[in-house]
mmCIF file of C-alpha atoms in Angstrom:
data_model
loop_
_atom_site.group_PDB
_atom_site.id
_atom_site.type_symbol
_atom_site.label_atom_id
_atom_site.label_comp_id
_atom_site.label_asym_id
_atom_site.label_seq_id
_atom_site.Cartn_x
_atom_site.Cartn_y
_atom_site.Cartn_z
ATOM 1 C CA UNK W 542 -61.696 -9.081 -23.550
ATOM 2 C CA UNK W 543 -58.095 -8.199 -25.979
ATOM 3 C CA UNK W 544 -56.849 -4.912 -25.853
ATOM 4 C CA UNK W 545 -54.781 -3.513 -29.019
ATOM 5 C CA UNK W 546 -52.527 -0.764 -28.419
ATOM 6 C CA UNK W 547 -53.426 2.915 -29.543
ATOM 7 C CA UNK W 548 -50.455 5.763 -28.997
ATOM 8 C CA UNK W 549 -50.454 4.030 -25.340
ATOM 9 C CA UNK W 550 -54.175 3.621 -24.913
ATOM 10 C CA UNK W 551 -56.154 -0.747 -24.249
ATOM 11 C CA UNK W 552 -58.272 0.245 -26.612
ATOM 12 C CA UNK W 553 -60.862 -3.495 -26.454
ATOM 13 C CA UNK W 554 -60.312 -5.317 -29.895
ATOM 14 C CA UNK W 555 -63.979 -5.692 -30.309
ATOM 15 C CA UNK W 556 -65.830 -1.870 -30.369
ATOM 16 C CA UNK W 557 -69.326 -2.142 -29.982
ATOM 17 C CA UNK W 558 -71.324 0.125 -32.866
ATOM 18 C CA UNK W 559 -74.548 1.691 -32.979
ATOM 19 C CA UNK W 560 -76.337 1.296 -36.168
ATOM 20 C CA UNK W 561 -77.265 -2.026 -35.481
ATOM 21 C CA UNK W 562 -79.221 -1.617 -31.323
ATOM 22 C CA UNK W 563 -82.159 -3.598 -31.033
ATOM 23 C CA UNK W 564 -85.610 -1.760 -32.365
ATOM 24 C CA UNK W 565 -88.864 -2.446 -31.801
ATOM 25 C CA UNK W 566 -91.790 -3.158 -34.495
ATOM 26 C CA UNK W 567 -87.941 -3.726 -36.905
ATOM 27 C CA UNK W 568 -88.778 0.705 -37.041
ATOM 28 C CA UNK W 569 -85.113 1.624 -37.063
ATOM 29 C CA UNK W 570 -86.700 4.862 -35.420
ATOM 30 C CA UNK W 571 -88.002 3.283 -32.242
ATOM 31 C CA UNK W 572 -84.923 2.305 -30.075
ATOM 32 C CA UNK W 573 -85.396 -0.191 -27.127
ATOM 33 C CA UNK W 574 -83.995 1.759 -24.897
ATOM 34 C CA UNK W 575 -84.081 -0.532 -21.976
ATOM 35 C CA UNK W 576 -82.085 -3.777 -24.308
ATOM 36 C CA UNK W 577 -79.857 -0.843 -25.068
ATOM 37 C CA UNK W 578 -78.526 -0.076 -21.265
ATOM 38 C CA UNK W 579 -78.190 -3.636 -20.868
ATOM 39 C CA UNK W 580 -76.296 -4.407 -23.329
ATOM 40 C CA UNK W 581 -74.155 -0.352 -22.802
ATOM 41 C CA UNK W 582 -73.691 -2.579 -19.121
ATOM 42 C CA UNK W 583 -72.902 -5.937 -19.831
ATOM 43 C CA UNK W 584 -70.055 -4.982 -22.955
ATOM 44 C CA UNK W 585 -68.215 -2.477 -20.109
ATOM 45 C CA UNK W 586 -68.902 -5.503 -17.458
ATOM 46 C CA UNK W 587 -67.389 -7.184 -19.933
ATOM 47 C CA UNK W 588 -64.251 -5.369 -21.352
ATOM 48 C CA UNK W 589 -65.872 -3.121 -23.943
ATOM 49 C CA UNK W 590 -64.909 0.473 -24.348
ATOM 50 C CA UNK W 591 -64.851 1.179 -27.406
ATOM 51 C CA UNK W 592 -68.607 2.445 -28.712
ATOM 52 C CA UNK W 593 -69.470 3.477 -32.236
ATOM 53 C CA UNK W 594 -72.648 5.638 -33.293
ATOM 54 C CA UNK W 595 -72.863 8.912 -35.980
ATOM 55 C CA UNK W 596 -75.170 11.687 -37.090
ATOM 56 C CA UNK W 597 -77.143 8.285 -39.230
ATOM 57 C CA UNK W 598 -77.620 5.000 -37.066
ATOM 58 C CA UNK W 599 -81.398 4.694 -36.521
ATOM 59 C CA UNK W 600 -82.564 8.173 -38.105
ATOM 60 C CA UNK W 601 -80.393 9.716 -35.653
ATOM 61 C CA UNK W 602 -81.405 8.460 -32.509
ATOM 62 C CA UNK W 603 -78.393 6.492 -31.893
ATOM 63 C CA UNK W 604 -76.747 9.251 -31.008
ATOM 64 C CA UNK W 605 -78.686 9.973 -27.773
ATOM 65 C CA UNK W 606 -79.170 5.814 -26.710
ATOM 66 C CA UNK W 607 -75.934 5.513 -27.028
ATOM 67 C CA UNK W 608 -74.629 8.837 -24.875
ATOM 68 C CA UNK W 609 -77.279 7.895 -22.744
ATOM 69 C CA UNK W 610 -76.725 4.947 -21.199
ATOM 70 C CA UNK W 611 -72.114 5.186 -21.355
ATOM 71 C CA UNK W 612 -73.793 8.809 -18.789
ATOM 72 C CA UNK W 613 -73.895 6.131 -15.901
ATOM 73 C CA UNK W 614 -70.190 5.351 -16.188
ATOM 74 C CA UNK W 615 -66.911 8.211 -15.856
ATOM 75 C CA UNK W 616 -66.452 9.282 -19.304
ATOM 76 C CA UNK W 617 -62.240 8.825 -18.887
ATOM 77 C CA UNK W 618 -63.445 4.934 -18.223
ATOM 78 C CA UNK W 619 -64.444 4.840 -22.648
ATOM 79 C CA UNK W 620 -63.555 5.919 -25.704
ATOM 80 C CA UNK W 621 -66.573 7.102 -27.954
ATOM 81 C CA UNK W 622 -66.386 7.598 -31.760
ATOM 82 C CA UNK W 623 -68.571 9.987 -33.974
ATOM 83 C CA UNK W 624 -68.496 11.317 -37.525
ATOM 84 C CA UNK W 625 -69.727 14.036 -39.573
ATOM 85 C CA UNK W 626 -71.967 13.017 -42.308
ATOM 86 C CA UNK W 627 -71.012 13.918 -45.462
ATOM 87 C CA UNK W 628 -72.625 11.225 -47.041
ATOM 88 C CA UNK W 629 -75.520 13.835 -47.407
ATOM 89 C CA UNK W 630 -73.893 16.589 -49.455
ATOM 90 C CA UNK W 631 -76.151 18.919 -47.636
ATOM 91 C CA UNK W 632 -74.620 18.635 -45.197
ATOM 92 C CA UNK W 633 -71.248 20.038 -46.272
ATOM 93 C CA UNK W 634 -71.071 24.011 -44.897
ATOM 94 C CA UNK W 635 -72.408 23.296 -41.940
ATOM 95 C CA UNK W 636 -70.552 21.309 -39.643
ATOM 96 C CA UNK W 637 -70.119 23.388 -37.010
ATOM 97 C CA UNK W 638 -73.706 22.664 -36.356
ATOM 98 C CA UNK W 639 -73.780 19.156 -36.459
ATOM 99 C CA UNK W 640 -70.525 18.814 -34.644
ATOM 100 C CA UNK W 641 -72.113 20.738 -31.421
ATOM 101 C CA UNK W 642 -75.007 19.406 -31.618
ATOM 102 C CA UNK W 643 -73.815 15.934 -31.815
ATOM 103 C CA UNK W 644 -71.898 16.906 -28.594
ATOM 104 C CA UNK W 645 -74.864 17.698 -26.843
ATOM 105 C CA UNK W 646 -76.754 14.908 -28.454
ATOM 106 C CA UNK W 647 -74.423 12.224 -26.670
ATOM 107 C CA UNK W 648 -73.757 14.423 -23.396
ATOM 108 C CA UNK W 649 -70.679 14.916 -23.276
ATOM 109 C CA UNK W 650 -68.077 17.639 -23.959
ATOM 110 C CA UNK W 651 -65.025 16.765 -25.683
ATOM 111 C CA UNK W 652 -65.110 12.810 -28.610
ATOM 112 C CA UNK W 653 -61.870 10.271 -28.346
ATOM 113 C CA UNK W 654 -63.227 9.597 -32.335
ATOM 114 C CA UNK W 655 -63.973 11.320 -34.866
ATOM 115 C CA UNK W 656 -64.751 10.229 -38.480
ATOM 116 C CA UNK W 657 -64.674 11.566 -41.660
ATOM 117 C CA UNK W 658 -67.773 9.570 -42.871
ATOM 118 C CA UNK W 659 -67.521 7.271 -45.892
ATOM 119 C CA UNK W 660 -65.289 9.147 -48.389
ATOM 120 C CA UNK W 661 -66.715 7.464 -51.278
ATOM 121 C CA UNK W 662 -67.610 8.696 -55.290
ATOM 122 C CA UNK W 663 -69.672 10.343 -55.367
ATOM 123 C CA UNK W 664 -69.014 13.312 -52.271
ATOM 124 C CA UNK W 665 -65.377 12.514 -52.646
ATOM 125 C CA UNK W 666 -64.316 16.353 -54.135
ATOM 126 C CA UNK W 667 -66.664 18.072 -52.010
ATOM 127 C CA UNK W 668 -64.698 17.087 -48.578
ATOM 128 C CA UNK W 669 -61.717 18.172 -50.342
ATOM 129 C CA UNK W 670 -64.031 21.600 -51.296
ATOM 130 C CA UNK W 671 -61.792 23.847 -49.150
ATOM 131 C CA UNK W 672 -64.477 26.371 -49.108
ATOM 132 C CA UNK W 673 -66.172 23.766 -46.782
ATOM 133 C CA UNK W 674 -64.041 24.910 -44.357
ATOM 134 C CA UNK W 675 -64.900 20.352 -42.465
ATOM 135 C CA UNK W 676 -61.213 19.321 -42.728
ATOM 136 C CA UNK W 677 -60.337 22.689 -40.574
ATOM 137 C CA UNK W 678 -62.308 23.037 -38.740
ATOM 138 C CA UNK W 679 -62.050 19.280 -37.299
ATOM 139 C CA UNK W 680 -58.940 19.708 -36.660
ATOM 140 C CA UNK W 681 -59.231 22.859 -35.255
ATOM 141 C CA UNK W 682 -61.716 21.202 -32.338
ATOM 142 C CA UNK W 683 -58.731 17.925 -32.264
ATOM 143 C CA UNK W 684 -55.933 21.286 -30.971
ATOM 144 C CA UNK W 685 -58.860 22.352 -29.237
ATOM 145 C CA UNK W 686 -58.811 18.393 -26.904
ATOM 146 C CA UNK W 687 -63.429 18.158 -28.573
ATOM 147 C CA UNK W 688 -61.180 15.632 -30.733
ATOM 148 C CA UNK W 689 -59.125 13.278 -29.227
ATOM 149 C CA UNK W 690 -57.816 10.870 -32.730
ATOM 150 C CA UNK W 691 -59.753 12.135 -35.927
ATOM 151 C CA UNK W 692 -59.829 9.529 -38.055
ATOM 152 C CA UNK W 693 -61.826 8.841 -41.402
ATOM 153 C CA UNK W 694 -64.344 6.175 -42.678
ATOM 154 C CA UNK W 695 -64.295 5.089 -46.713
ATOM 155 C CA UNK W 696 -66.673 3.217 -48.311
ATOM 156 C CA UNK W 697 -65.042 4.472 -52.117
ATOM 157 C CA UNK W 698 -62.078 2.380 -54.427
ATOM 158 C CA UNK W 699 -58.858 3.259 -53.574
ATOM 159 C CA UNK W 700 -57.821 5.761 -56.785
ATOM 160 C CA UNK W 701 -60.761 8.189 -53.821
ATOM 161 C CA UNK W 702 -59.312 7.012 -50.609
ATOM 162 C CA UNK W 703 -55.816 8.034 -51.994
ATOM 163 C CA UNK W 704 -56.613 11.383 -52.936
ATOM 164 C CA UNK W 705 -58.874 11.622 -49.814
ATOM 165 C CA UNK W 706 -54.545 10.297 -48.031
ATOM 166 C CA UNK W 707 -52.492 12.639 -50.091
ATOM 167 C CA UNK W 708 -54.415 16.054 -49.348
ATOM 168 C CA UNK W 709 -55.248 15.584 -44.967
ATOM 169 C CA UNK W 710 -53.065 12.479 -44.501
ATOM 170 C CA UNK W 711 -50.986 13.731 -42.475
ATOM 171 C CA UNK W 712 -53.420 14.155 -40.081
ATOM 172 C CA UNK W 713 -55.501 11.239 -39.669
ATOM 173 C CA UNK W 714 -54.158 8.789 -37.276
ATOM 174 C CA UNK W 715 -56.775 5.459 -38.651
ATOM 175 C CA UNK W 716 -59.188 4.393 -41.120
ATOM 176 C CA UNK W 717 -62.236 2.396 -40.888
ATOM 177 C CA UNK W 718 -62.926 0.112 -44.007
ATOM 178 C CA UNK W 719 -65.547 -2.513 -44.589
ATOM 179 C CA UNK W 720 -63.076 -5.247 -44.596
ATOM 180 C CA UNK W 721 -64.407 -9.381 -43.936
ATOM 181 C CA UNK W 722 -63.408 -12.426 -46.153
ATOM 182 C CA UNK W 723 -65.291 -12.583 -48.482
ATOM 183 C CA UNK W 724 -64.633 -8.640 -49.194
ATOM 184 C CA UNK W 725 -61.176 -9.305 -50.158
ATOM 185 C CA UNK W 726 -61.812 -9.903 -52.594
ATOM 186 C CA UNK W 727 -65.144 -8.520 -53.116
ATOM 187 C CA UNK W 728 -64.087 -5.099 -52.929
ATOM 188 C CA UNK W 729 -60.302 -5.038 -52.563
ATOM 189 C CA UNK W 730 -60.456 -4.925 -49.034
ATOM 190 C CA UNK W 731 -56.395 -5.984 -49.647
ATOM 191 C CA UNK W 732 -55.136 -3.683 -51.375
ATOM 192 C CA UNK W 733 -56.983 -1.192 -49.155
ATOM 193 C CA UNK W 734 -54.672 -2.562 -46.774
ATOM 194 C CA UNK W 735 -51.916 -1.855 -48.460
ATOM 195 C CA UNK W 736 -52.079 1.517 -49.000
ATOM 196 C CA UNK W 737 -53.207 2.512 -45.349
ATOM 197 C CA UNK W 738 -50.088 -0.010 -44.563
ATOM 198 C CA UNK W 739 -48.947 3.473 -47.134
ATOM 199 C CA UNK W 740 -49.720 5.572 -45.111
ATOM 200 C CA UNK W 741 -48.528 3.848 -41.866
ATOM 201 C CA UNK W 742 -52.316 3.360 -40.497
ATOM 202 C CA UNK W 743 -53.849 1.598 -38.176
ATOM 203 C CA UNK W 744 -56.943 -0.079 -39.171
ATOM 204 C CA UNK W 745 -60.431 -0.469 -37.815
ATOM 205 C CA UNK W 746 -63.463 -2.574 -39.513
ATOM 206 C CA UNK W 747 -66.636 -2.368 -40.055
ATOM 207 C CA UNK W 748 -68.747 -5.551 -41.419
ATOM 208 C CA UNK W 749 -66.569 -8.035 -39.944
ATOM 209 C CA UNK W 750 -69.447 -10.010 -40.996
ATOM 210 C CA UNK W 751 -71.338 -8.785 -43.919
ATOM 211 C CA UNK W 752 -74.354 -7.592 -42.124
ATOM 212 C CA UNK W 753 -75.009 -10.769 -40.362
ATOM 213 C CA UNK W 754 -74.294 -12.930 -44.716
ATOM 214 C CA UNK W 755 -71.516 -14.174 -43.273
ATOM 215 C CA UNK W 756 -73.064 -16.100 -39.923
ATOM 216 C CA UNK W 757 -75.122 -17.547 -41.554
ATOM 217 C CA UNK W 758 -73.231 -19.801 -44.475
ATOM 218 C CA UNK W 759 -75.187 -22.409 -46.650
ATOM 219 C CA UNK W 760 -75.041 -26.377 -44.554
ATOM 220 C CA UNK W 761 -72.505 -27.682 -46.881
ATOM 221 C CA UNK W 762 -69.996 -24.481 -45.862
ATOM 222 C CA UNK W 763 -70.622 -24.690 -42.315
ATOM 223 C CA UNK W 764 -69.855 -28.206 -42.397
ATOM 224 C CA UNK W 765 -66.281 -27.090 -43.833
ATOM 225 C CA UNK W 766 -65.492 -25.121 -41.398
ATOM 226 C CA UNK W 767 -66.040 -27.816 -38.933
ATOM 227 C CA UNK W 768 -64.442 -29.779 -40.037
ATOM 228 C CA UNK W 769 -61.513 -27.048 -39.528
ATOM 229 C CA UNK W 770 -62.148 -25.990 -36.128
ATOM 230 C CA UNK W 771 -65.213 -28.633 -34.730
ATOM 231 C CA UNK W 772 -65.897 -26.031 -32.021
ATOM 232 C CA UNK W 773 -66.368 -22.746 -33.199
ATOM 233 C CA UNK W 774 -68.881 -20.758 -34.183
ATOM 234 C CA UNK W 775 -69.497 -19.577 -37.580
ATOM 235 C CA UNK W 776 -69.686 -16.412 -37.454
ATOM 236 C CA UNK W 777 -66.337 -16.231 -34.850
ATOM 237 C CA UNK W 778 -64.255 -17.512 -38.047
ATOM 238 C CA UNK W 779 -65.133 -14.133 -39.265
ATOM 239 C CA UNK W 780 -63.671 -12.649 -36.319
ATOM 240 C CA UNK W 781 -60.399 -14.906 -36.137
ATOM 241 C CA UNK W 782 -60.069 -13.525 -40.300
ATOM 242 C CA UNK W 783 -60.055 -10.179 -38.765
ATOM 243 C CA UNK W 784 -57.361 -11.804 -36.131
ATOM 244 C CA UNK W 785 -55.127 -12.293 -38.880
ATOM 245 C CA UNK W 786 -54.479 -8.934 -39.773
ATOM 246 C CA UNK W 787 -51.787 -7.162 -37.621
ATOM 247 C CA UNK W 788 -52.402 -4.080 -38.718
ATOM 248 C CA UNK W 789 -56.557 -3.795 -37.470
ATOM 249 C CA UNK W 790 -57.505 -2.488 -33.853
ATOM 250 C CA UNK W 791 -61.072 -1.978 -33.038
ATOM 251 C CA UNK W 792 -63.661 -4.745 -35.025
ATOM 252 C CA UNK W 793 -66.841 -2.952 -34.912
ATOM 253 C CA UNK W 794 -69.589 -4.982 -34.383
ATOM 254 C CA UNK W 795 -73.616 -3.878 -34.614
ATOM 255 C CA UNK W 796 -75.188 -5.996 -32.893
ATOM 256 C CA UNK W 797 -78.605 -6.009 -32.260
ATOM 257 C CA UNK W 798 -78.871 -8.559 -28.963
ATOM 258 C CA UNK W 799 -77.117 -9.585 -26.425
ATOM 259 C CA UNK W 800 -77.092 -13.770 -27.162
ATOM 260 C CA UNK W 801 -74.749 -11.718 -30.290
ATOM 261 C CA UNK W 802 -73.032 -8.964 -27.835
ATOM 262 C CA UNK W 803 -72.037 -12.538 -26.011
ATOM 263 C CA UNK W 804 -71.131 -14.432 -28.308
ATOM 264 C CA UNK W 805 -68.971 -12.518 -29.961
ATOM 265 C CA UNK W 806 -67.724 -11.160 -26.241
ATOM 266 C CA UNK W 807 -66.294 -14.730 -26.390
ATOM 267 C CA UNK W 808 -64.142 -15.047 -29.587
ATOM 268 C CA UNK W 809 -62.554 -12.123 -28.263
ATOM 269 C CA UNK W 810 -61.299 -12.880 -25.333
ATOM 270 C CA UNK W 811 -58.491 -14.582 -26.889
ATOM 271 C CA UNK W 812 -56.639 -14.375 -30.057
ATOM 272 C CA UNK W 813 -56.998 -17.317 -32.406
ATOM 273 C CA UNK W 814 -55.315 -16.503 -35.701
ATOM 274 C CA UNK W 815 -56.125 -18.125 -39.150
ATOM 275 C CA UNK W 816 -53.708 -20.108 -40.415
ATOM 276 C CA UNK W 817 -52.770 -20.215 -44.373
ATOM 277 C CA UNK W 818 -54.840 -23.406 -45.020
ATOM 278 C CA UNK W 819 -58.587 -22.264 -43.465
ATOM 279 C CA UNK W 820 -57.404 -18.820 -44.285
ATOM 280 C CA UNK W 821 -57.401 -20.283 -47.916
ATOM 281 C CA UNK W 822 -60.482 -22.863 -47.354
ATOM 282 C CA UNK W 823 -62.488 -19.011 -46.886
ATOM 283 C CA UNK W 824 -61.474 -18.077 -49.637
ATOM 284 C CA UNK W 825 -62.430 -20.774 -51.701
ATOM 285 C CA UNK W 826 -65.432 -20.707 -49.628
ATOM 286 C CA UNK W 827 -66.405 -16.975 -50.655
ATOM 287 C CA UNK W 828 -65.842 -17.757 -54.527
ATOM 288 C CA UNK W 829 -68.788 -19.393 -54.287
ATOM 289 C CA UNK W 830 -70.366 -16.800 -52.835
ATOM 290 C CA UNK W 831 -69.215 -14.439 -55.142
ATOM 291 C CA UNK W 832 -71.211 -15.548 -57.800
ATOM 292 C CA UNK W 833 -71.779 -12.687 -60.192
ATOM 293 C CA UNK W 834 -70.823 -11.934 -63.562
ATOM 294 C CA UNK W 835 -66.823 -12.903 -64.640
ATOM 295 C CA UNK W 836 -65.578 -9.317 -65.131
ATOM 296 C CA UNK W 837 -61.529 -9.626 -65.977
ATOM 297 C CA UNK W 838 -62.127 -5.099 -66.543
ATOM 298 C CA UNK W 839 -60.378 -6.388 -70.031
ATOM 299 C CA UNK W 840 -61.888 -3.509 -70.288
ATOM 300 C CA UNK W 841 -62.476 -4.868 -74.957
ATOM 301 C CA UNK W 842 -65.641 -3.233 -74.285
ATOM 302 C CA UNK W 843 -65.576 0.096 -73.489
ATOM 303 C CA UNK W 844 -64.540 1.188 -77.242
ATOM 304 C CA UNK W 845 -67.687 -0.577 -78.431
ATOM 305 C CA UNK W 846 -70.418 1.206 -76.653
ATOM 306 C CA UNK W 847 -72.385 3.000 -78.642
ATOM 307 C CA UNK W 848 -72.990 4.836 -75.306
ATOM 308 C CA UNK W 849 -70.101 5.612 -74.048
ATOM 309 C CA UNK W 850 -70.723 3.133 -70.973
ATOM 310 C CA UNK W 851 -68.076 2.616 -68.218
ATOM 311 C CA UNK W 852 -69.124 -1.567 -67.991
ATOM 312 C CA UNK W 853 -66.905 -2.932 -65.746
ATOM 313 C CA UNK W 854 -66.926 -0.538 -63.721
ATOM 314 C CA UNK W 855 -71.029 -0.650 -64.182
ATOM 315 C CA UNK W 856 -70.909 -5.206 -63.602
ATOM 316 C CA UNK W 857 -68.710 -4.691 -61.107
ATOM 317 C CA UNK W 858 -71.182 -2.258 -58.700
ATOM 318 C CA UNK W 859 -74.256 -4.565 -60.409
ATOM 319 C CA UNK W 860 -71.585 -8.123 -59.072
ATOM 320 C CA UNK W 861 -71.578 -6.238 -55.167
ATOM 321 C CA UNK W 862 -75.742 -4.415 -55.274
ATOM 322 C CA UNK W 863 -76.735 -8.386 -56.415
ATOM 323 C CA UNK W 864 -75.180 -10.132 -53.328
ATOM 324 C CA UNK W 865 -75.538 -7.855 -50.949
ATOM 325 C CA UNK W 866 -79.009 -8.517 -51.727
ATOM 326 C CA UNK W 867 -78.959 -4.173 -52.338
ATOM 327 C CA UNK W 868 -78.099 -2.416 -49.720
ATOM 328 C CA UNK W 869 -77.034 1.602 -50.728
ATOM 329 C CA UNK W 870 -72.246 0.581 -51.871
ATOM 330 C CA UNK W 871 -74.031 0.346 -55.862
ATOM 331 C CA UNK W 872 -76.525 3.358 -55.686
ATOM 332 C CA UNK W 873 -74.261 5.429 -53.709
ATOM 333 C CA UNK W 874 -70.950 5.371 -55.980
ATOM 334 C CA UNK W 875 -73.899 5.824 -59.245
ATOM 335 C CA UNK W 876 -74.442 9.123 -57.646
ATOM 336 C CA UNK W 877 -70.784 10.451 -58.701
ATOM 337 C CA UNK W 878 -71.610 8.582 -62.924
ATOM 338 C CA UNK W 879 -73.517 10.918 -64.872
ATOM 339 C CA UNK W 880 -77.645 9.292 -65.276
ATOM 340 C CA UNK W 881 -76.312 8.678 -68.784
ATOM 341 C CA UNK W 882 -74.191 6.094 -68.197
ATOM 342 C CA UNK W 883 -76.677 4.904 -65.565
ATOM 343 C CA UNK W 884 -77.589 0.939 -66.622
ATOM 344 C CA UNK W 885 -80.511 1.948 -68.077
ATOM 345 C CA UNK W 886 -78.443 3.817 -70.347
ATOM 346 C CA UNK W 887 -77.511 0.700 -71.951
ATOM 347 C CA UNK W 888 -79.949 0.112 -75.006
ATOM 348 C CA UNK W 889 -78.855 -3.875 -75.973
ATOM 349 C CA UNK W 890 -77.330 -2.876 -79.081
ATOM 350 C CA UNK W 891 -74.575 -6.146 -78.130
ATOM 351 C CA UNK W 892 -72.055 -4.498 -79.371
ATOM 352 C CA UNK W 893 -69.744 -5.154 -76.489
ATOM 353 C CA UNK W 894 -70.583 -8.886 -76.315
ATOM 354 C CA UNK W 895 -69.350 -9.335 -79.450
ATOM 355 C CA UNK W 896 -65.445 -8.775 -78.460
ATOM 356 C CA UNK W 897 -66.526 -9.884 -74.197
ATOM 357 C CA UNK W 898 -63.802 -12.359 -73.266
ATOM 358 C CA UNK W 899 -65.795 -13.409 -71.193
ATOM 359 C CA UNK W 900 -68.639 -14.031 -73.632
ATOM 360 C CA UNK W 901 -70.942 -11.817 -70.799
ATOM 361 C CA UNK W 902 -74.527 -11.068 -71.422
ATOM 362 C CA UNK W 903 -73.994 -7.425 -71.903
ATOM 363 C CA UNK W 904 -77.258 -6.119 -71.818
ATOM 364 C CA UNK W 905 -78.833 -8.692 -69.785
ATOM 365 C CA UNK W 906 -76.907 -8.089 -66.595
ATOM 366 C CA UNK W 907 -77.425 -4.337 -67.491
ATOM 367 C CA UNK W 908 -81.058 -4.928 -67.730
ATOM 368 C CA UNK W 909 -80.793 -6.379 -64.572
ATOM 369 C CA UNK W 910 -78.428 -4.544 -62.755
ATOM 370 C CA UNK W 911 -81.036 -0.838 -64.075
ATOM 371 C CA UNK W 912 -84.617 -2.798 -62.625
ATOM 372 C CA UNK W 913 -82.343 -4.246 -59.216
ATOM 373 C CA UNK W 914 -82.372 -0.144 -58.801
ATOM 374 C CA UNK W 915 -85.952 0.868 -59.147
ATOM 375 C CA UNK W 916 -87.051 -1.893 -57.279
#
């Protein structure tokens, strides 16, 4: 197992995520505890010492199962990460009660790593609202030794992240972002890496294979990669891409069975970062996968929209939602947008299309986006 140095501690470069544990009958809340225990045992045997869970994973049961599985081992032998669930605005005034309950559910007296969960457009104002006392409370827990390292995870754009960092960056020790070879440009992960570098914050990676999407490429794409590394499995390419980034400390993988766990452990026995040629091949494949509408955000359309819609922003979210096949990112971002500015507010007048340099059929994209959100 590869280990990374973090403030004098050796942390496994591969962390075991608690969001996609094995379940019964496809029901997220019904975790197969015996299978999860075997996976935790195997992870520890093979050198993984970083385990990640959260309040909302598996309907609240991930913390219970991860905590129970780890209780067999000396507390100082592993690192446990949990998060404050600010993705739900109803939780903003409940930081103390939630934190105490999380310790109880996990069966521990402290968390090695604790994060503000999912800083994004929807919740940034409330995270920065001092009346909730979230930042003050969590800093106090760190001073009391009940949190050893404080950080945040983010799905928001760079502007949102910078607002958070300007307010709290002096007390943040790490940041967790969605980072993979598709999102390097698609979700502007490259820009986020550069922003975090400016604040001297090490990076934790989530969604390295984008929920498995990058582990199952087309036959043509897989063949292109096999020509470059005949003995490398397709999922390993995503991890090798991340190994090429010196800012990354921990790469989290939400593995749902023992086979996935063994494969990923084998990958992290060695560091084999990608060459520039190999990175270029991945980016070329990514370009073909993403597709979507080719908006360049010139904003000509905005001044011609009678509804005052932020069309480039909506088209960007449309591309994300279409590529992912649904998911939470686009709906979450739209929660910060007034309802009268959502895609279903488009009246199909086509005024924007008359000035679009890319000749995008904006009205059709808005109608399709609205339908996808209703589905």
